[in-house]
mmCIF file of C-alpha atoms in Angstrom:
data_model
loop_
_atom_site.group_PDB
_atom_site.id
_atom_site.type_symbol
_atom_site.label_atom_id
_atom_site.label_comp_id
_atom_site.label_asym_id
_atom_site.label_seq_id
_atom_site.Cartn_x
_atom_site.Cartn_y
_atom_site.Cartn_z
ATOM 1 C CA MET A 1 53.068 81.209 137.422
ATOM 2 C CA ALA A 2 55.178 79.340 135.153
ATOM 3 C CA ASP A 3 58.749 78.723 135.982
ATOM 4 C CA PRO A 4 60.958 81.248 133.910
ATOM 5 C CA GLN A 5 62.985 79.352 130.944
ATOM 6 C CA PRO A 6 66.596 78.433 131.819
ATOM 7 C CA PRO A 7 68.967 80.538 129.679
ATOM 8 C CA LYS A 8 70.142 78.962 126.647
ATOM 9 C CA LEU A 9 73.347 77.098 126.210
ATOM 10 C CA LEU A 10 75.349 79.681 124.721
ATOM 11 C CA ASP A 11 74.253 82.371 127.412
ATOM 12 C CA GLN A 12 75.321 79.805 130.027
ATOM 13 C CA VAL A 13 78.622 79.579 128.650
ATOM 14 C CA ARG A 14 78.947 83.444 128.448
ATOM 15 C CA HIS A 15 77.686 83.614 132.081
ATOM 16 C CA LYS A 16 80.245 81.212 133.471
ATOM 17 C CA LEU A 17 83.170 82.830 131.422
ATOM 18 C CA ARG A 18 82.350 86.182 133.117
ATOM 19 C CA ALA A 19 81.831 84.745 136.311
ATOM 20 C CA LYS A 20 85.484 83.308 136.044
ATOM 21 C CA HIS A 21 86.858 86.606 134.764
ATOM 22 C CA TYR A 22 87.749 85.553 131.360
ATOM 23 C CA SER A 23 88.328 88.162 128.772
ATOM 24 C CA ILE A 24 85.774 89.422 126.350
ATOM 25 C CA ARG A 25 88.027 88.189 123.599
ATOM 26 C CA THR A 26 88.349 84.536 124.926
ATOM 27 C CA GLU A 27 84.470 84.736 125.645
ATOM 28 C CA GLU A 28 83.811 85.433 121.933
ATOM 29 C CA ALA A 29 86.263 82.758 120.656
ATOM 30 C CA TYR A 30 84.901 80.106 122.931
ATOM 31 C CA VAL A 31 81.311 81.106 121.941
ATOM 32 C CA GLY A 32 82.206 80.867 118.341
ATOM 33 C CA TRP A 33 83.780 77.440 118.623
ATOM 34 C CA ILE A 34 80.867 75.942 120.517
ATOM 35 C CA ARG A 35 78.482 77.318 117.944
ATOM 36 C CA ARG A 36 80.465 76.005 115.029
ATOM 37 C CA PHE A 37 80.730 72.452 116.906
ATOM 38 C CA ILE A 38 76.918 72.496 117.349
ATOM 39 C CA LEU A 39 76.589 73.715 113.611
ATOM 40 C CA PHE A 40 78.850 70.989 112.391
ATOM 41 C CA HIS A 41 76.767 68.289 113.755
ATOM 42 C CA GLY A 42 73.446 69.196 112.577
ATOM 43 C CA LYS A 43 72.580 71.478 115.646
ATOM 44 C CA ARG A 44 72.494 68.228 117.816
ATOM 45 C CA HIS A 45 72.562 68.914 121.677
ATOM 46 C CA PRO A 46 76.167 68.675 123.053
ATOM 47 C CA ARG A 47 74.595 66.347 125.544
ATOM 48 C CA GLU A 48 73.844 63.817 122.870
ATOM 49 C CA MET A 49 77.426 64.001 121.625
ATOM 50 C CA GLY A 50 81.011 63.074 123.027
ATOM 51 C CA GLU A 51 84.493 62.165 122.095
ATOM 52 C CA LYS A 52 83.591 60.522 118.824
ATOM 53 C CA GLU A 53 81.736 63.969 117.611
ATOM 54 C CA ILE A 54 84.680 66.045 119.247
ATOM 55 C CA SER A 55 87.594 64.246 117.451
ATOM 56 C CA ALA A 56 85.390 64.407 114.138
ATOM 57 C CA PHE A 57 85.140 68.180 114.612
ATOM 58 C CA LEU A 58 88.803 68.745 115.062
ATOM 59 C CA THR A 59 89.905 66.548 112.342
ATOM 60 C CA HIS A 60 87.539 68.557 109.992
ATOM 61 C CA LEU A 61 89.369 71.947 111.257
ATOM 62 C CA ALA A 62 92.772 70.342 110.421
ATOM 63 C CA VAL A 63 91.864 68.525 107.203
ATOM 64 C CA GLN A 64 89.309 70.727 105.551
ATOM 65 C CA GLY A 65 89.679 73.820 107.375
ATOM 66 C CA LYS A 66 93.417 73.670 107.322
ATOM 67 C CA VAL A 67 93.790 75.732 110.733
ATOM 68 C CA SER A 68 97.061 76.152 112.784
ATOM 69 C CA ALA A 69 97.677 73.896 115.670
ATOM 70 C CA SER A 70 97.056 76.685 118.262
ATOM 71 C CA THR A 71 93.646 77.597 116.648
ATOM 72 C CA GLN A 72 92.755 73.884 116.790
ATOM 73 C CA ASN A 73 93.690 73.576 120.343
ATOM 74 C CA GLN A 74 91.650 76.832 120.968
ATOM 75 C CA ALA A 75 88.655 74.955 119.869
ATOM 76 C CA LEU A 76 89.476 71.768 122.032
ATOM 77 C CA CYS A 77 89.660 74.082 124.958
ATOM 78 C CA ALA A 78 86.294 75.625 124.297
ATOM 79 C CA LEU A 79 84.847 72.314 123.998
ATOM 80 C CA ILE A 80 86.350 71.131 127.320
ATOM 81 C CA PHE A 81 85.208 74.296 128.978
ATOM 82 C CA LEU A 82 81.416 73.415 127.759
ATOM 83 C CA TYR A 83 81.637 69.746 128.909
ATOM 84 C CA GLY A 84 83.435 70.375 131.957
ATOM 85 C CA GLU A 85 82.216 73.797 133.454
ATOM 86 C CA ILE A 86 78.518 73.879 131.682
ATOM 87 C CA LEU A 87 77.141 70.435 131.381
ATOM 88 C CA GLU A 88 79.324 69.010 134.203
ATOM 89 C CA GLN A 89 80.542 65.934 132.576
ATOM 90 C CA ASP A 90 83.603 63.710 133.711
ATOM 91 C CA LEU A 91 86.578 64.976 131.562
ATOM 92 C CA ASP A 92 88.422 61.575 131.996
ATOM 93 C CA LYS A 93 86.074 60.255 129.022
ATOM 94 C CA PHE A 94 87.625 62.778 126.816
ATOM 95 C CA GLN A 95 91.363 61.385 127.520
ATOM 96 C CA ASN A 96 91.631 59.879 123.959
ATOM 97 C CA VAL A 97 90.958 63.468 122.061
ATOM 98 C CA VAL A 98 94.213 64.438 120.825
ATOM 99 C CA TRP A 99 95.858 67.705 121.226
ATOM 100 C CA ALA A 100 97.475 69.259 118.156
ATOM 101 C CA LYS A 101 101.224 69.437 118.417
ATOM 102 C CA LYS A 102 102.604 72.960 117.965
ATOM 103 C CA PRO A 103 105.637 73.154 115.694
ATOM 104 C CA ALA A 104 108.445 75.055 117.280
ATOM 105 C CA LYS A 105 108.999 78.417 115.671
ATOM 106 C CA LEU A 106 111.528 81.102 115.995
ATOM 107 C CA PRO A 107 110.243 84.665 116.502
ATOM 108 C CA VAL A 108 110.754 87.351 113.667
ATOM 109 C CA VAL A 109 113.170 89.904 114.962
ATOM 110 C CA LEU A 110 114.103 93.179 113.447
ATOM 111 C CA THR A 111 117.357 94.980 113.710
ATOM 112 C CA ARG A 112 117.689 98.310 115.242
ATOM 113 C CA GLU A 113 118.230 99.777 111.624
ATOM 114 C CA GLU A 114 114.991 98.186 110.555
ATOM 115 C CA VAL A 115 112.862 99.284 113.474
ATOM 116 C CA GLN A 116 114.147 102.804 113.028
ATOM 117 C CA ALA A 117 113.330 102.714 109.402
ATOM 118 C CA MET A 118 109.714 101.396 110.214
ATOM 119 C CA LEU A 119 109.151 103.988 112.824
ATOM 120 C CA ALA A 120 110.518 106.749 110.676
ATOM 121 C CA ARG A 121 107.496 106.079 108.204
ATOM 122 C CA MET A 122 104.760 106.464 111.090
ATOM 123 C CA ASP A 123 103.539 109.457 112.758
ATOM 124 C CA GLY A 124 100.581 110.743 115.311
ATOM 125 C CA THR A 125 99.155 108.070 117.501
ATOM 126 C CA CYS A 126 100.301 105.020 115.528
ATOM 127 C CA TRP A 127 103.910 106.081 116.009
ATOM 128 C CA LEU A 128 103.333 106.592 119.455
ATOM 129 C CA MET A 129 101.979 103.159 120.052
ATOM 130 C CA ALA A 130 104.515 101.394 118.009
ATOM 131 C CA SER A 131 107.150 103.118 119.948
ATOM 132 C CA LEU A 132 105.890 101.839 123.273
ATOM 133 C CA LEU A 133 105.425 98.408 121.725
ATOM 134 C CA TYR A 134 109.307 98.429 120.911
ATOM 135 C CA GLY A 135 110.299 100.618 123.726
ATOM 136 C CA SER A 136 108.444 99.012 126.518
ATOM 137 C CA GLY A 137 108.029 95.477 125.219
ATOM 138 C CA LEU A 138 104.315 95.681 125.159
ATOM 139 C CA ARG A 139 101.735 93.265 123.801
ATOM 140 C CA LEU A 140 99.460 94.797 121.245
ATOM 141 C CA MET A 141 96.358 94.692 123.634
ATOM 142 C CA GLU A 142 98.550 96.003 126.713
ATOM 143 C CA CYS A 143 99.241 98.805 124.734
ATOM 144 C CA LEU A 144 95.762 99.823 123.617
ATOM 145 C CA ARG A 145 94.384 99.108 127.160
ATOM 146 C CA LEU A 146 96.560 101.607 128.975
ATOM 147 C CA ARG A 147 94.940 104.013 131.425
ATOM 148 C CA VAL A 148 96.156 107.498 131.868
ATOM 149 C CA LYS A 149 97.357 106.367 135.343
ATOM 150 C CA ASP A 150 99.550 103.888 134.410
ATOM 151 C CA PRO A 151 102.570 105.856 132.946
ATOM 152 C CA ASP A 152 104.827 107.026 135.894
ATOM 153 C CA PHE A 153 106.901 109.801 134.415
ATOM 154 C CA GLY A 154 109.048 110.609 137.643
ATOM 155 C CA TYR A 155 110.219 106.954 137.738
ATOM 156 C CA LYS A 156 110.317 106.378 133.784
ATOM 157 C CA GLN A 157 108.391 103.179 134.400
ATOM 158 C CA LEU A 158 105.052 101.857 132.943
ATOM 159 C CA ILE A 159 102.744 99.828 134.989
ATOM 160 C CA VAL A 160 100.726 97.236 132.806
ATOM 161 C CA ARG A 161 97.591 96.094 134.450
ATOM 162 C CA ASP A 162 95.669 92.753 134.061
ATOM 163 C CA GLY A 163 98.228 91.616 131.181
ATOM 164 C CA LYS A 164 98.388 87.848 129.792
ATOM 165 C CA GLY A 165 97.136 85.812 132.697
ATOM 166 C CA GLU A 166 95.741 88.704 134.562
ATOM 167 C CA LYS A 167 98.998 89.756 135.868
ATOM 168 C CA ASP A 168 100.532 93.016 136.496
ATOM 169 C CA ARG A 169 104.096 94.129 135.973
ATOM 170 C CA VAL A 170 106.180 97.179 135.593
ATOM 171 C CA THR A 171 108.308 97.994 132.472
ATOM 172 C CA VAL A 172 110.424 100.835 131.426
ATOM 173 C CA LEU A 173 108.883 103.879 129.909
ATOM 174 C CA PRO A 174 111.075 105.339 127.131
ATOM 175 C CA GLY A 175 112.534 108.909 127.891
ATOM 176 C CA SER A 176 112.213 109.516 124.158
ATOM 177 C CA VAL A 177 108.421 109.294 124.176
ATOM 178 C CA MET A 178 107.842 111.019 127.331
ATOM 179 C CA GLU A 179 107.077 114.594 126.077
ATOM 180 C CA PRO A 180 105.280 113.175 122.869
ATOM 181 C CA LEU A 181 103.107 111.220 125.538
ATOM 182 C CA LYS A 182 102.385 114.162 127.660
ATOM 183 C CA HIS A 183 101.308 116.131 124.335
ATOM 184 C CA HIS A 184 99.069 113.388 123.305
ATOM 185 C CA LEU A 185 97.459 112.997 126.837
ATOM 186 C CA ALA A 186 96.729 116.669 126.852
ATOM 187 C CA LYS A 187 94.866 116.260 123.541
ATOM 188 C CA VAL A 188 93.001 113.095 125.036
ATOM 189 C CA LYS A 189 91.815 115.106 128.041
ATOM 190 C CA LEU A 190 89.975 117.591 125.831
ATOM 191 C CA ILE A 191 88.205 114.654 124.297
ATOM 192 C CA HIS A 192 87.366 113.438 127.825
ATOM 193 C CA ASP A 193 86.103 116.934 128.729
ATOM 194 C CA GLN A 194 83.837 117.223 125.689
ATOM 195 C CA ASP A 195 82.115 113.755 126.385
ATOM 196 C CA LEU A 196 81.686 114.803 130.085
ATOM 197 C CA ARG A 197 79.870 118.086 128.746
ATOM 198 C CA GLU A 198 77.823 115.776 126.784
ATOM 199 C CA GLY A 199 76.876 113.644 129.707
ATOM 200 C CA PHE A 200 79.092 110.759 128.729
ATOM 201 C CA GLY A 201 82.897 110.103 129.715
ATOM 202 C CA ASN A 202 82.109 106.902 131.937
ATOM 203 C CA VAL A 203 84.669 104.298 130.754
ATOM 204 C CA TYR A 204 84.691 100.813 131.423
ATOM 205 C CA LEU A 205 85.969 99.417 134.789
ATOM 206 C CA PRO A 206 87.125 95.991 135.385
ATOM 207 C CA TYR A 207 85.687 93.525 137.801
ATOM 208 C CA ALA A 208 83.265 95.154 140.451
ATOM 209 C CA LEU A 209 85.057 98.279 140.526
ATOM 210 C CA GLU A 210 82.056 100.195 138.934
ATOM 211 C CA ARG A 211 79.667 99.260 141.623
ATOM 212 C CA LYS A 212 82.438 99.874 144.564
ATOM 213 C CA TYR A 213 83.308 103.170 143.059
ATOM 214 C CA PRO A 214 80.278 104.590 140.992
ATOM 215 C CA ASN A 215 82.073 107.703 139.917
ATOM 216 C CA ALA A 216 85.365 106.181 139.138
ATOM 217 C CA GLY A 217 84.635 105.601 135.553
ATOM 218 C CA ARG A 218 84.203 109.337 134.908
ATOM 219 C CA GLU A 219 87.641 110.202 136.396
ATOM 220 C CA TRP A 220 90.801 111.299 134.124
ATOM 221 C CA GLY A 221 93.035 108.693 135.541
ATOM 222 C CA TRP A 222 91.005 105.779 134.721
ATOM 223 C CA GLN A 223 90.483 106.865 130.690
ATOM 224 C CA TYR A 224 92.108 105.126 128.096
ATOM 225 C CA ILE A 225 95.431 106.616 126.639
ATOM 226 C CA PHE A 226 94.464 105.635 123.155
ATOM 227 C CA PRO A 227 90.823 106.056 123.007
ATOM 228 C CA ALA A 228 88.631 105.533 119.878
ATOM 229 C CA SER A 229 87.483 108.265 117.562
ATOM 230 C CA SER A 230 84.028 107.785 118.432
ATOM 231 C CA ARG A 231 81.724 106.387 121.029
ATOM 232 C CA SER A 232 80.031 103.108 120.972
ATOM 233 C CA LYS A 233 77.866 100.404 122.805
ATOM 234 C CA ASP A 234 79.646 98.193 125.412
ATOM 235 C CA PRO A 235 78.983 94.483 124.228
ATOM 236 C CA ARG A 236 78.366 93.299 127.919
ATOM 237 C CA SER A 237 76.493 96.308 129.599
ATOM 238 C CA THR A 238 75.112 97.959 126.334
ATOM 239 C CA ALA A 239 76.272 101.255 127.895
ATOM 240 C CA ILE A 240 77.507 103.975 125.355
ATOM 241 C CA ARG A 241 81.032 104.610 126.179
ATOM 242 C CA ARG A 242 84.320 105.630 124.478
ATOM 243 C CA HIS A 243 86.411 102.545 124.172
ATOM 244 C CA HIS A 244 90.013 101.983 123.265
ATOM 245 C CA LEU A 245 91.186 101.788 119.656
ATOM 246 C CA GLY A 246 90.518 98.848 117.980
ATOM 247 C CA GLU A 247 93.780 96.796 117.225
ATOM 248 C CA ASN A 248 93.262 96.652 113.499
ATOM 249 C CA VAL A 249 94.081 100.540 113.388
ATOM 250 C CA LEU A 250 97.752 99.913 114.596
ATOM 251 C CA GLN A 251 98.011 96.692 112.641
ATOM 252 C CA ARG A 252 97.392 98.421 109.449
ATOM 253 C CA ALA A 253 99.972 100.949 110.145
ATOM 254 C CA VAL A 254 102.681 98.760 111.084
ATOM 255 C CA LYS A 255 101.942 96.767 108.053
ATOM 256 C CA THR A 256 102.104 99.740 105.915
ATOM 257 C CA ALA A 257 105.387 100.988 107.494
ATOM 258 C CA VAL A 258 106.999 97.795 106.993
ATOM 259 C CA ARG A 259 106.177 97.793 103.327
ATOM 260 C CA LYS A 260 107.273 101.418 102.660
ATOM 261 C CA SER A 261 110.525 100.708 104.512
ATOM 262 C CA GLY A 262 111.459 97.698 102.280
ATOM 263 C CA ILE A 263 111.595 95.326 104.876
ATOM 264 C CA ILE A 264 110.887 91.719 103.743
ATOM 265 C CA LYS A 265 110.628 90.157 107.045
ATOM 266 C CA PRO A 266 106.917 89.045 107.960
ATOM 267 C CA ALA A 267 106.817 91.633 110.721
ATOM 268 C CA SER A 268 103.767 92.586 112.653
ATOM 269 C CA CYS A 269 103.136 94.685 115.973
ATOM 270 C CA HIS A 270 104.031 91.640 117.993
ATOM 271 C CA THR A 271 107.550 91.602 116.185
ATOM 272 C CA LEU A 272 108.501 94.853 118.049
ATOM 273 C CA ARG A 273 108.295 93.095 121.263
ATOM 274 C CA HIS A 274 110.264 90.390 120.197
ATOM 275 C CA SER A 275 112.854 93.016 118.949
ATOM 276 C CA PHE A 276 112.589 94.787 122.369
ATOM 277 C CA ALA A 277 113.669 91.704 124.201
ATOM 278 C CA THR A 278 116.378 90.451 121.707
ATOM 279 C CA HIS A 279 118.043 94.008 121.706
ATOM 280 C CA LEU A 280 118.082 94.256 125.319
ATOM 281 C CA LEU A 281 119.878 90.939 125.666
ATOM 282 C CA GLU A 282 122.270 91.940 122.999
ATOM 283 C CA SER A 283 122.946 94.849 125.017
ATOM 284 C CA GLY A 284 124.085 92.575 127.771
ATOM 285 C CA TYR A 285 121.036 92.840 130.239
ATOM 286 C CA ASP A 286 120.346 89.789 132.294
ATOM 287 C CA ILE A 287 117.763 87.405 131.024
ATOM 288 C CA ARG A 288 115.906 87.490 134.392
ATOM 289 C CA THR A 289 115.511 91.196 134.142
ATOM 290 C CA VAL A 290 114.418 90.627 130.527
ATOM 291 C CA GLN A 291 111.975 87.910 131.723
ATOM 292 C CA GLU A 292 110.426 90.299 134.241
ATOM 293 C CA LEU A 293 109.901 93.227 131.743
ATOM 294 C CA LEU A 294 108.095 90.841 129.274
ATOM 295 C CA GLY A 295 105.942 89.476 132.077
ATOM 296 C CA HIS A 296 106.892 85.649 131.232
ATOM 297 C CA GLU A 297 106.242 83.062 133.821
ATOM 298 C CA ASP A 298 109.128 80.708 132.790
ATOM 299 C CA VAL A 299 112.344 81.771 131.798
ATOM 300 C CA SER A 300 112.510 79.101 129.232
ATOM 301 C CA THR A 301 110.111 81.528 127.356
ATOM 302 C CA THR A 302 112.596 84.518 127.402
ATOM 303 C CA MET A 303 115.189 82.123 126.159
ATOM 304 C CA ILE A 304 113.936 81.820 122.711
ATOM 305 C CA TYR A 305 115.182 85.432 121.977
ATOM 306 C CA THR A 306 118.538 84.043 122.520
ATOM 307 C CA HIS A 307 118.748 82.641 119.019
ATOM 308 C CA VAL A 308 119.990 85.781 117.383
ATOM 309 C CA LEU A 309 122.707 86.584 119.732
ATOM 310 C CA ASN A 310 126.492 86.793 118.821
ATOM 311 C CA LYS A 311 125.446 86.647 115.240
ATOM 312 C CA GLY A 312 124.580 83.689 113.037
ATOM 313 C CA GLY A 313 123.169 80.118 113.812
ATOM 314 C CA LYS A 314 123.843 79.665 117.709
ATOM 315 C CA GLY A 315 126.924 82.066 117.426
ATOM 316 C CA VAL A 316 128.936 79.677 115.267
ATOM 317 C CA LEU A 317 131.336 80.814 112.651
ATOM 318 C CA SER A 318 130.959 79.365 109.638
ATOM 319 C CA PRO A 319 134.028 77.171 108.376
ATOM 320 C CA LEU A 320 133.476 79.189 105.090
ATOM 321 C CA ASP A 321 134.265 82.569 106.897
ATOM 322 C CA GLY A 322 137.861 81.246 107.802
ATOM 323 C CA MET A 323 139.014 80.605 104.082
ATOM 324 C CA ASP A 324 140.574 83.128 101.952
ATOM 325 C CA LEU A 325 138.402 82.986 98.990
ATOM 326 C CA THR A 326 139.600 86.292 97.149
ATOM 327 C CA THR A 327 141.777 84.336 94.447
ATOM 328 C CA LYS A 328 139.262 81.661 93.782
ATOM 329 C CA GLY A 329 136.328 84.387 93.511
ATOM 330 C CA ASN A 330 138.510 86.295 91.103
ATOM 331 C CA ALA A 331 139.493 83.254 89.278
ATOM 332 C CA ALA A 332 135.724 82.445 88.874
ATOM 333 C CA VAL A 333 134.860 85.829 87.699
ATOM 334 C CA GLU A 334 137.806 85.729 84.957
ATOM 335 C CA GLU A 335 136.354 82.133 83.848
ATOM 336 C CA ARG A 336 132.788 83.621 83.505
ATOM 337 C CA ARG A 337 134.207 86.363 81.374
ATOM 338 C CA GLU A 338 136.109 84.001 79.238
ATOM 339 C CA ASP A 339 132.856 81.971 78.625
ATOM 340 C CA THR A 340 131.041 85.328 77.830
ATOM 341 C CA ASP A 341 133.801 86.347 75.112
ATOM 342 C CA SER A 342 134.014 82.684 73.625
ATOM 343 C CA PRO A 343 133.058 82.881 69.697
ATOM 344 C CA GLU A 344 130.373 80.385 70.329
#
């Protein structure tokens, strides 16, 4: 009997990523970059290539592809994972590969009035999700992955599980969304009951919980708070399930609300999280408290939100604001009028 064929290279990458508990989004990104790397070099096997080919690929991304520094570094991370974890090569020989330098950028922050104007132009489920992004400081995917058991209405807190870096944290549950959230959950319960009657209702469970607790996926507490409108095939197990809403649903709704409210800032879903942190600091909350609510590992990450405190650049009063320009301004207006009335 012939030996079974070893898994293909990209399948090996997928299996290793899942064994190390990487997210499905990271898996898709890494597999995509490795595939592009192989196609870029004429389908040569990565074992036949090395630092020279990696540098050529990254240069192509930067020069011809004009990708951002973070995108270029993500591609490099995927290739390092390939050579280190799959091909088991010594990574010391890739030390000359240059990481792209990420430019320092300040976050876009909305004022309280702008947030209110934006939320006033949203309704339904998208309003509720956007309110949680701002009111609880959630990342987009943290909001979409919330389970029914995560809100604690008694303590007015929200438990974020498996956030960035697979870390859990507790953040505030705004009192103004508690009743709308309860009404929303009542509607979601009807959807779940219908799924159960039709022989479905088994939601995705992380890690080995599905094997350890075979019936847990059908329990109400494990269901997504914001389920998709229809059932779909799980990309890993191929089981038919009701997943959470896709991120593009809220992204489009936020973009539309920003446009309708006349906000010219390049605001997005993540802008609401930035605004949550900034407004808490403006209200006098300790930066360590804000750090914990956001789930930042280092307080230096939270410090970036202090750039808008005290109004103006670094809280400095412009020397122009200390002058009496009323007389000069009026004189300038009269001078323009004289120019306009001139017969010439």
